[in-house]
Short mmCIF file of C-alpha atoms and ligand atoms in Angstrom, two decimals:
data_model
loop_
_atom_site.label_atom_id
_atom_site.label_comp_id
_atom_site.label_asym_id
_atom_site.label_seq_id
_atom_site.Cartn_x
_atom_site.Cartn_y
_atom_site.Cartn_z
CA UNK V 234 -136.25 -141.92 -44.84
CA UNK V 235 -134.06 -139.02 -42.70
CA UNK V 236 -130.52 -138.59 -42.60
CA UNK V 237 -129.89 -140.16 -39.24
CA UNK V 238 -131.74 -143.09 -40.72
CA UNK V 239 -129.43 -143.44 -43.97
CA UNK V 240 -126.09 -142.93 -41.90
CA UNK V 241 -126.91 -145.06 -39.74
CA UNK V 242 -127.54 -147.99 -42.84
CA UNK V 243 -124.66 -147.22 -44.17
CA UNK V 244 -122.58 -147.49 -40.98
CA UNK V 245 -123.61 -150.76 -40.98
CA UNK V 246 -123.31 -151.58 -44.09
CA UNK V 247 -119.79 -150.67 -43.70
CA UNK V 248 -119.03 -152.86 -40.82
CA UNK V 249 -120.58 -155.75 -42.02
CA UNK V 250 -118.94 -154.83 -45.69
CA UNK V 251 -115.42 -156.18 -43.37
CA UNK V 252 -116.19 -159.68 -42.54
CA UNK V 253 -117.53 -160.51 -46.41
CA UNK V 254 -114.09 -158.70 -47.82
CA UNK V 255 -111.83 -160.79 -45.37
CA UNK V 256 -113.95 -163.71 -46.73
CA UNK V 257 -113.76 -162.95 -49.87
CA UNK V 258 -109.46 -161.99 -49.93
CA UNK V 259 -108.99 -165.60 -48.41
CA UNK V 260 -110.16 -166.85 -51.09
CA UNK V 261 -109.23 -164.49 -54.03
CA UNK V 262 -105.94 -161.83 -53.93
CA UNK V 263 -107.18 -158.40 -54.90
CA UNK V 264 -105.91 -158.00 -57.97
CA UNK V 265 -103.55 -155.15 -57.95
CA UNK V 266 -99.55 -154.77 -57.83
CA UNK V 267 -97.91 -158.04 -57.66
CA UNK V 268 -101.01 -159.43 -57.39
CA UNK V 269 -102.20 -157.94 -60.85
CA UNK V 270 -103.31 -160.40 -63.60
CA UNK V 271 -105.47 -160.87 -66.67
CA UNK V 272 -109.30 -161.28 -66.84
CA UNK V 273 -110.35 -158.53 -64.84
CA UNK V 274 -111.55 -156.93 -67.47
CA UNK V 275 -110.69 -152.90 -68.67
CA UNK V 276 -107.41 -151.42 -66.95
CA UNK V 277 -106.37 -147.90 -65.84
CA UNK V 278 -102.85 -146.31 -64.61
CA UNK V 279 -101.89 -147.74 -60.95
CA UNK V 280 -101.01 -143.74 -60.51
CA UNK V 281 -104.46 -142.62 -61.59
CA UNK V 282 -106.31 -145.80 -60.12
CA UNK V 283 -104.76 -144.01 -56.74
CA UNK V 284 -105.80 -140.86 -57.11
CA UNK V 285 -109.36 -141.08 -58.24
CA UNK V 286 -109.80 -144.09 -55.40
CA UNK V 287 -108.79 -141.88 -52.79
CA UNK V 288 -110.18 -138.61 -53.64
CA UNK V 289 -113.28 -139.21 -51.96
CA UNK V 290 -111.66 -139.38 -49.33
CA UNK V 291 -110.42 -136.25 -49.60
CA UNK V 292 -113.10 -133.91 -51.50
CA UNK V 293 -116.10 -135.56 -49.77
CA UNK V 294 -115.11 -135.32 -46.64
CA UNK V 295 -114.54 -131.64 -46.93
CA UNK V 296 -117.50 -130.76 -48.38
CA UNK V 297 -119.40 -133.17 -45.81
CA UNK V 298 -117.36 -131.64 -42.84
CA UNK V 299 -118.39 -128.04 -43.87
CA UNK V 300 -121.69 -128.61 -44.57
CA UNK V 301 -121.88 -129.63 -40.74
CA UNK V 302 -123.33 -128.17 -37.67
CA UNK V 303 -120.23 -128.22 -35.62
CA UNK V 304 -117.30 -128.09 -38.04
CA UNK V 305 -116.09 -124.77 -36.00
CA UNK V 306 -115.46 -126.81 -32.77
CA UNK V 307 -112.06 -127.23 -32.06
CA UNK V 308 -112.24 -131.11 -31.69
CA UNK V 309 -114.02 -131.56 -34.90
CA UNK V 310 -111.30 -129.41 -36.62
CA UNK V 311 -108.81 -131.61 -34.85
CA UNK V 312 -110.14 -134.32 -35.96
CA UNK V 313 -110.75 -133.27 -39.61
CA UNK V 314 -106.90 -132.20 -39.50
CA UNK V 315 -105.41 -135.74 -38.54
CA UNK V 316 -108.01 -137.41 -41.16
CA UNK V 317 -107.18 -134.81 -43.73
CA UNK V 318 -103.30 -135.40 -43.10
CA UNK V 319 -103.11 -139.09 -43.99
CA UNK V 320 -105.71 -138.41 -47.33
CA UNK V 321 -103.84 -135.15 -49.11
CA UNK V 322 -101.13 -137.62 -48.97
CA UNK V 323 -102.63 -140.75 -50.18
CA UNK V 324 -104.50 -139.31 -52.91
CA UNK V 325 -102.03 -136.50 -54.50
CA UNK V 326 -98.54 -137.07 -52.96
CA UNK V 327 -98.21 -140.82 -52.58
CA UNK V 328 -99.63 -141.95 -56.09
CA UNK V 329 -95.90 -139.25 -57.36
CA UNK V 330 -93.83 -141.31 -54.68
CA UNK V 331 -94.81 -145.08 -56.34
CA UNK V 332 -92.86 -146.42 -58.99
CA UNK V 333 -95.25 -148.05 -61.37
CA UNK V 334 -94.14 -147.23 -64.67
CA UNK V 335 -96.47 -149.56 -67.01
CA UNK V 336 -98.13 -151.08 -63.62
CA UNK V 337 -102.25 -151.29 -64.47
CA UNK V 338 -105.23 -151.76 -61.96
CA UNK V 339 -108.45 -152.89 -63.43
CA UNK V 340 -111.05 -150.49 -63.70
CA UNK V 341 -113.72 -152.41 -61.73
CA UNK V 342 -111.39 -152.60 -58.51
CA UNK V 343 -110.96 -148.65 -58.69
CA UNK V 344 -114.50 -148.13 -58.89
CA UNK V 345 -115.71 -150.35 -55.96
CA UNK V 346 -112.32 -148.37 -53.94
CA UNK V 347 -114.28 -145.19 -55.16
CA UNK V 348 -118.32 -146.38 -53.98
CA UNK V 349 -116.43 -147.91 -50.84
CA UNK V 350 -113.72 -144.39 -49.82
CA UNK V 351 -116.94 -142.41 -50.88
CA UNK V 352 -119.21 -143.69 -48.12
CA UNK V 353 -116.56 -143.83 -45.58
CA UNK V 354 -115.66 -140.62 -45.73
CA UNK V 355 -119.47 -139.44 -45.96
CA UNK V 356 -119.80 -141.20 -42.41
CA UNK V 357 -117.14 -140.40 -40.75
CA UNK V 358 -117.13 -136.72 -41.95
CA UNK V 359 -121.09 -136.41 -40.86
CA UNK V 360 -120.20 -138.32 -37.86
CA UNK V 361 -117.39 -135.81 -36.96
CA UNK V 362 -119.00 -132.52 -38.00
CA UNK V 363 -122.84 -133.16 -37.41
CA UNK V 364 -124.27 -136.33 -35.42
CA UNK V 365 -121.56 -136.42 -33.18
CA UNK V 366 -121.27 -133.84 -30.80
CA UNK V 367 -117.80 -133.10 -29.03
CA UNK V 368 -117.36 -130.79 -26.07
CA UNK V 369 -113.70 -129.05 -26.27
CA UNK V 370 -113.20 -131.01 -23.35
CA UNK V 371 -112.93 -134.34 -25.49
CA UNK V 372 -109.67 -132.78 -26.51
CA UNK V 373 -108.10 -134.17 -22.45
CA UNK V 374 -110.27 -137.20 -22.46
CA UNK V 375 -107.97 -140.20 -22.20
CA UNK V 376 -109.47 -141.76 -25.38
CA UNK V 377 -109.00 -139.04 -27.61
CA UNK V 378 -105.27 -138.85 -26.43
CA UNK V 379 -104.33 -142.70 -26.73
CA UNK V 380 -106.51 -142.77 -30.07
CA UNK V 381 -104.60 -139.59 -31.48
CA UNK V 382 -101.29 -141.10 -30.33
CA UNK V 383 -101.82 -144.65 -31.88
CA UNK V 384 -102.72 -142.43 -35.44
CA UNK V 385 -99.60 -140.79 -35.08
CA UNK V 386 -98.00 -143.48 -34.61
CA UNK V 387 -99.42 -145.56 -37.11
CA UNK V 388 -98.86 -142.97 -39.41
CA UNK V 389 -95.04 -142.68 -38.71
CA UNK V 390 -95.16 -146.54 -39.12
CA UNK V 391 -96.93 -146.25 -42.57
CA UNK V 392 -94.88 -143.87 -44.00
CA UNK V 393 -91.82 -145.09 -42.82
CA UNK V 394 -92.31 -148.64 -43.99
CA UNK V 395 -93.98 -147.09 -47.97
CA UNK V 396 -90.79 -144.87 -47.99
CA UNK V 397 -88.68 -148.03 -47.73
CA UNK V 398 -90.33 -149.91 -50.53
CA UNK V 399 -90.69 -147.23 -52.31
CA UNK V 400 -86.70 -146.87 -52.34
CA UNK V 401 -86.21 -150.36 -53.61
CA UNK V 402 -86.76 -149.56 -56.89
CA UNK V 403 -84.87 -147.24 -58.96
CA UNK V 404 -86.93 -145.36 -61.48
CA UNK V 405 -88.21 -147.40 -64.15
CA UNK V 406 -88.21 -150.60 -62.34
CA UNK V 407 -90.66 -152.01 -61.52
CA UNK V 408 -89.37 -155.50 -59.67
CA UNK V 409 -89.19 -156.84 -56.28
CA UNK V 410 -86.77 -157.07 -53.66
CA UNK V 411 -86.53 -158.37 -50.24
CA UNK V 412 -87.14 -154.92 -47.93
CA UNK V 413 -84.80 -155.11 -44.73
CA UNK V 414 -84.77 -151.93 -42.02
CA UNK V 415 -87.37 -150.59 -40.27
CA UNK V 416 -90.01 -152.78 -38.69
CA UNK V 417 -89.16 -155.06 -41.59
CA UNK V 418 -86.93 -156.86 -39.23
CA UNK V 419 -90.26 -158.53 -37.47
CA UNK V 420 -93.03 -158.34 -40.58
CA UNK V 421 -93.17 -158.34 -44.29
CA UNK V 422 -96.31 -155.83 -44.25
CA UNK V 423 -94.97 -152.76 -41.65
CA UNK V 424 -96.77 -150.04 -43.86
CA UNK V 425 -100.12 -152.18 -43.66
CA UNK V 426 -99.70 -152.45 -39.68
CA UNK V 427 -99.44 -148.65 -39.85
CA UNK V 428 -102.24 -148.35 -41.50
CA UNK V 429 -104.28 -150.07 -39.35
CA UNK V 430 -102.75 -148.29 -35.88
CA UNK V 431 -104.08 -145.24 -37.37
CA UNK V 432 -107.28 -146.08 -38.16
CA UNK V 433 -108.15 -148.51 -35.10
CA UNK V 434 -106.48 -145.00 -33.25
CA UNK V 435 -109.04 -142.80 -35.44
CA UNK V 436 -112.02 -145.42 -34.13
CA UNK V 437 -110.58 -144.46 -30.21
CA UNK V 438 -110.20 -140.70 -30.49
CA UNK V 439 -113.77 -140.27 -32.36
CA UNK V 440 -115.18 -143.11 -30.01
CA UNK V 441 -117.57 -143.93 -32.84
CA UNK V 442 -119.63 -146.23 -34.65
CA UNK V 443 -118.28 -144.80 -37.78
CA UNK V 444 -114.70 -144.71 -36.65
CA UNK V 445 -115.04 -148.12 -35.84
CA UNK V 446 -116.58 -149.41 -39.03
CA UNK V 447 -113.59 -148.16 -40.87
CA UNK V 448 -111.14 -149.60 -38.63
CA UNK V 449 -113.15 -153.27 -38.64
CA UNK V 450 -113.23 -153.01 -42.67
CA UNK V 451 -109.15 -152.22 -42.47
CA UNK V 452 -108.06 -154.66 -40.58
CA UNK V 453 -110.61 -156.86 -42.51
CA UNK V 454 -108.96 -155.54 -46.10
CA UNK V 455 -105.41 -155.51 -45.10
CA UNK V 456 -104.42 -158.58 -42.80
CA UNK V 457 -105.40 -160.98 -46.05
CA UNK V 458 -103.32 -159.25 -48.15
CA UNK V 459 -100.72 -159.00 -45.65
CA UNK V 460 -100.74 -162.86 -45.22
CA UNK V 461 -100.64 -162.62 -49.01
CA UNK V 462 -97.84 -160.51 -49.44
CA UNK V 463 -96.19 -162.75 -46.69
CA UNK V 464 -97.03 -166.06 -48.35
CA UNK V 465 -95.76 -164.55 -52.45
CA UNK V 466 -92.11 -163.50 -50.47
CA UNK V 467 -91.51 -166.56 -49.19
CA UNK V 468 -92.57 -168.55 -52.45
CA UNK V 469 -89.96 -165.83 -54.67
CA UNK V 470 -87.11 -165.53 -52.38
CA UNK V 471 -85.96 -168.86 -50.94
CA UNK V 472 -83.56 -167.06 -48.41
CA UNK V 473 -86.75 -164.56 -47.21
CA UNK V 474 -85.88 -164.19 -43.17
CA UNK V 475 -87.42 -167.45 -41.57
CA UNK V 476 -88.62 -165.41 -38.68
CA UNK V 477 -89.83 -162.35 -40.31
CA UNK V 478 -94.10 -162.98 -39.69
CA UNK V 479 -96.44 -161.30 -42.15
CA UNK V 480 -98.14 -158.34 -39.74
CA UNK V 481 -98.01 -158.75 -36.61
CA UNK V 482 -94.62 -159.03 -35.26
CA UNK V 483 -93.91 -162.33 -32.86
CA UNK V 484 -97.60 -163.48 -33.85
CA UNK V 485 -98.86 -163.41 -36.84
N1 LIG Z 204 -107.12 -148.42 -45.52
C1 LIG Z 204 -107.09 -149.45 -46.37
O1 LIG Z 204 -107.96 -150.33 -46.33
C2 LIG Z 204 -105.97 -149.54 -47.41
C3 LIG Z 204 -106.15 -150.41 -48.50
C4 LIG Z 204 -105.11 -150.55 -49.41
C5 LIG Z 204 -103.93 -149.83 -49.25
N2 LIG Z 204 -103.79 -148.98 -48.21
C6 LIG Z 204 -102.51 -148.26 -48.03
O2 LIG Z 204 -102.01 -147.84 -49.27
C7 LIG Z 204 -100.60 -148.01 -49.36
C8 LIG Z 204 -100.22 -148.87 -50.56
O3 LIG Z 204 -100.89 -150.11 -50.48
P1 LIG Z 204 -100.42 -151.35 -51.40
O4 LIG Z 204 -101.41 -152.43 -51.15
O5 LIG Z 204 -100.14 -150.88 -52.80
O6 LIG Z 204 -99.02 -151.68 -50.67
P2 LIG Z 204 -97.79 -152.62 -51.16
O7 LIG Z 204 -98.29 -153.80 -51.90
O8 LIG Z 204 -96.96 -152.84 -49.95
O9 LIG Z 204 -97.00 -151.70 -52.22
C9 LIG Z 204 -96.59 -150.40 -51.90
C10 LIG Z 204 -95.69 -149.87 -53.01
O10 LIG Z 204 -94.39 -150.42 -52.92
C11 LIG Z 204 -94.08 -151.25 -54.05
N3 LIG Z 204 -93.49 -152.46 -53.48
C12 LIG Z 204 -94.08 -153.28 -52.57
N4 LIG Z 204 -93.24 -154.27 -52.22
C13 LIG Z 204 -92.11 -154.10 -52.92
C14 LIG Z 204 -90.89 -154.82 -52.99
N5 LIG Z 204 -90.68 -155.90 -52.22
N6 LIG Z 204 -89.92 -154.39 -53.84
C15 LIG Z 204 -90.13 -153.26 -54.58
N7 LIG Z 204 -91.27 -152.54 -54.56
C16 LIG Z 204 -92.26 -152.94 -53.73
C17 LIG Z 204 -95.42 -151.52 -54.72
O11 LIG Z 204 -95.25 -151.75 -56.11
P3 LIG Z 204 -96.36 -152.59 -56.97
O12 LIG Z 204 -97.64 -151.80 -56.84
O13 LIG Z 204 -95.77 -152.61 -58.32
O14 LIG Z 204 -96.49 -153.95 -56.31
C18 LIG Z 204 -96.17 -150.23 -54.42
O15 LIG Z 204 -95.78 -149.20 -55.29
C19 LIG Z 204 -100.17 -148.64 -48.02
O16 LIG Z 204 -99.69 -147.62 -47.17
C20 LIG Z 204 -101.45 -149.21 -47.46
O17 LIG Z 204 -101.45 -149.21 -46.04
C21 LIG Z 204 -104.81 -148.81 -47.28
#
């Protein structure tokens, strides 16, 4: 079988991967933070479980991206730079920001993270650096420039909203409270809606199948466990803002 071939599978697998994992959250909360419970069998740090998840992310797509035909054009580097921005700080600043002293995350869920944010990045970096082929001239196209601005955007979003939970607690706790500020005023789950700006922006800039796998499997992993989220406030806190929706503000 040839690369193109594999990729190309695995793309695919990717984007179908979505559907079954909004499917299967419906039904069953991934068990991690508040959602964590028993029978889930051996459990590792919530710090470590984030850092060895999302260092794929990271170290694969590096070594992918270099190992690429094009990784010297200036729109792959681009792109490489805004992908590379969000994962140094998900995988080795973020996991020192959380406060999660004595928080666990079964073993099993940080391995499938690690199989899953391994592939990704192996198809998006090869898509980026190899089978895709940007002109410098991609860098003005209309797509590229809305796609890079949602990321941005989403990005500011997602940070924004983490920093503000992450400032709830003081260190050592390891409780919830009600977060208020910031897009919190329309939606319970700002830093997910972030998350997913940036990576249905990455799927626009890169105009890929790739690109768009990633962004089909995010929104696929995240609006559940938004609705979640949404669902366990307004269970704990009886006085949880009536009109506060769990993602999408006004709508859902
Ligand atoms: N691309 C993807 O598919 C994907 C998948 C998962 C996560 N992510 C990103 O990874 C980041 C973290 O995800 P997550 O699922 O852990 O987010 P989360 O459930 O919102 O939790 C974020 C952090 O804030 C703490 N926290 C949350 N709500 C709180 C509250 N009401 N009071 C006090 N502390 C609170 C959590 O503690 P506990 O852990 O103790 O609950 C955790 O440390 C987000 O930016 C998310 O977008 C991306």
């Amino acid at each position: 079988m040839t690369e193109p071939v594999v990729h190309s599978a695995l793309v695919w697998a990717v984007l179908l991967l979505g559907p079954v994992t909004a499917g299967l959250l419906l039904v069953i909360s991934a068990p991690y933070g508040r959602h964590g419970r028993a029978g889930w069998g051996p459990t590792i740090s919530a710090r470590l479980a984030w850092i060895a998840m999302e260092s794929p992310s990271v170290l694969v797509f590096l070594v992918v991206y270099w190992l690429g035909d094009h990784r010297a054009a200036p729109t792959a580097v681009v792109l490489f730079a805004l992908w590379q921005v969000h994962y140094v700080h998900r995988t080795f600043i973020y996991p020192f920001r959380i406060r999660s002293a004595g928080k666990r995350t079964p073993l099993v869920i940080a391995l499938l993270a690690f199989v899953f944010t391994f592939v990704n990045a192996y198809i998006n970096a090869r898509w980026v650096a190899h089978f895709g082929s940007y002109e410098t001239g991609w860098l003005s196209d209309p797509r590229f420039l809305l796609g890079s601005l949602l990321f941005v955007l989403g990005m500011v979003v997602n940070l924004q909203s983490d920093t503000i939970l992450l400032r709830l607690r003081k260190p050592g706790q390891t409780g919830y409270q009600v977060p208020m500020g910031g897009l919190y005023r329309w939606v319970s789950c700002p830093n997910y809606l972030g998350e997913i700006l940036e990576w249905v922006g990455w799927a626009i800039a890169t105009w890929s199948l790739p690109g768009l796998a990633f962004a089909v499997y995010t929104v696929c992993n995240l609006a559940p466990r938004a609705r979640t989220h949404h669902l366990w406030y307004r269970e704990k806190f009886p006085e949880y803002p009536q009109e506060r929706k769990a993602l999408i503000p006004f709508v859902f």
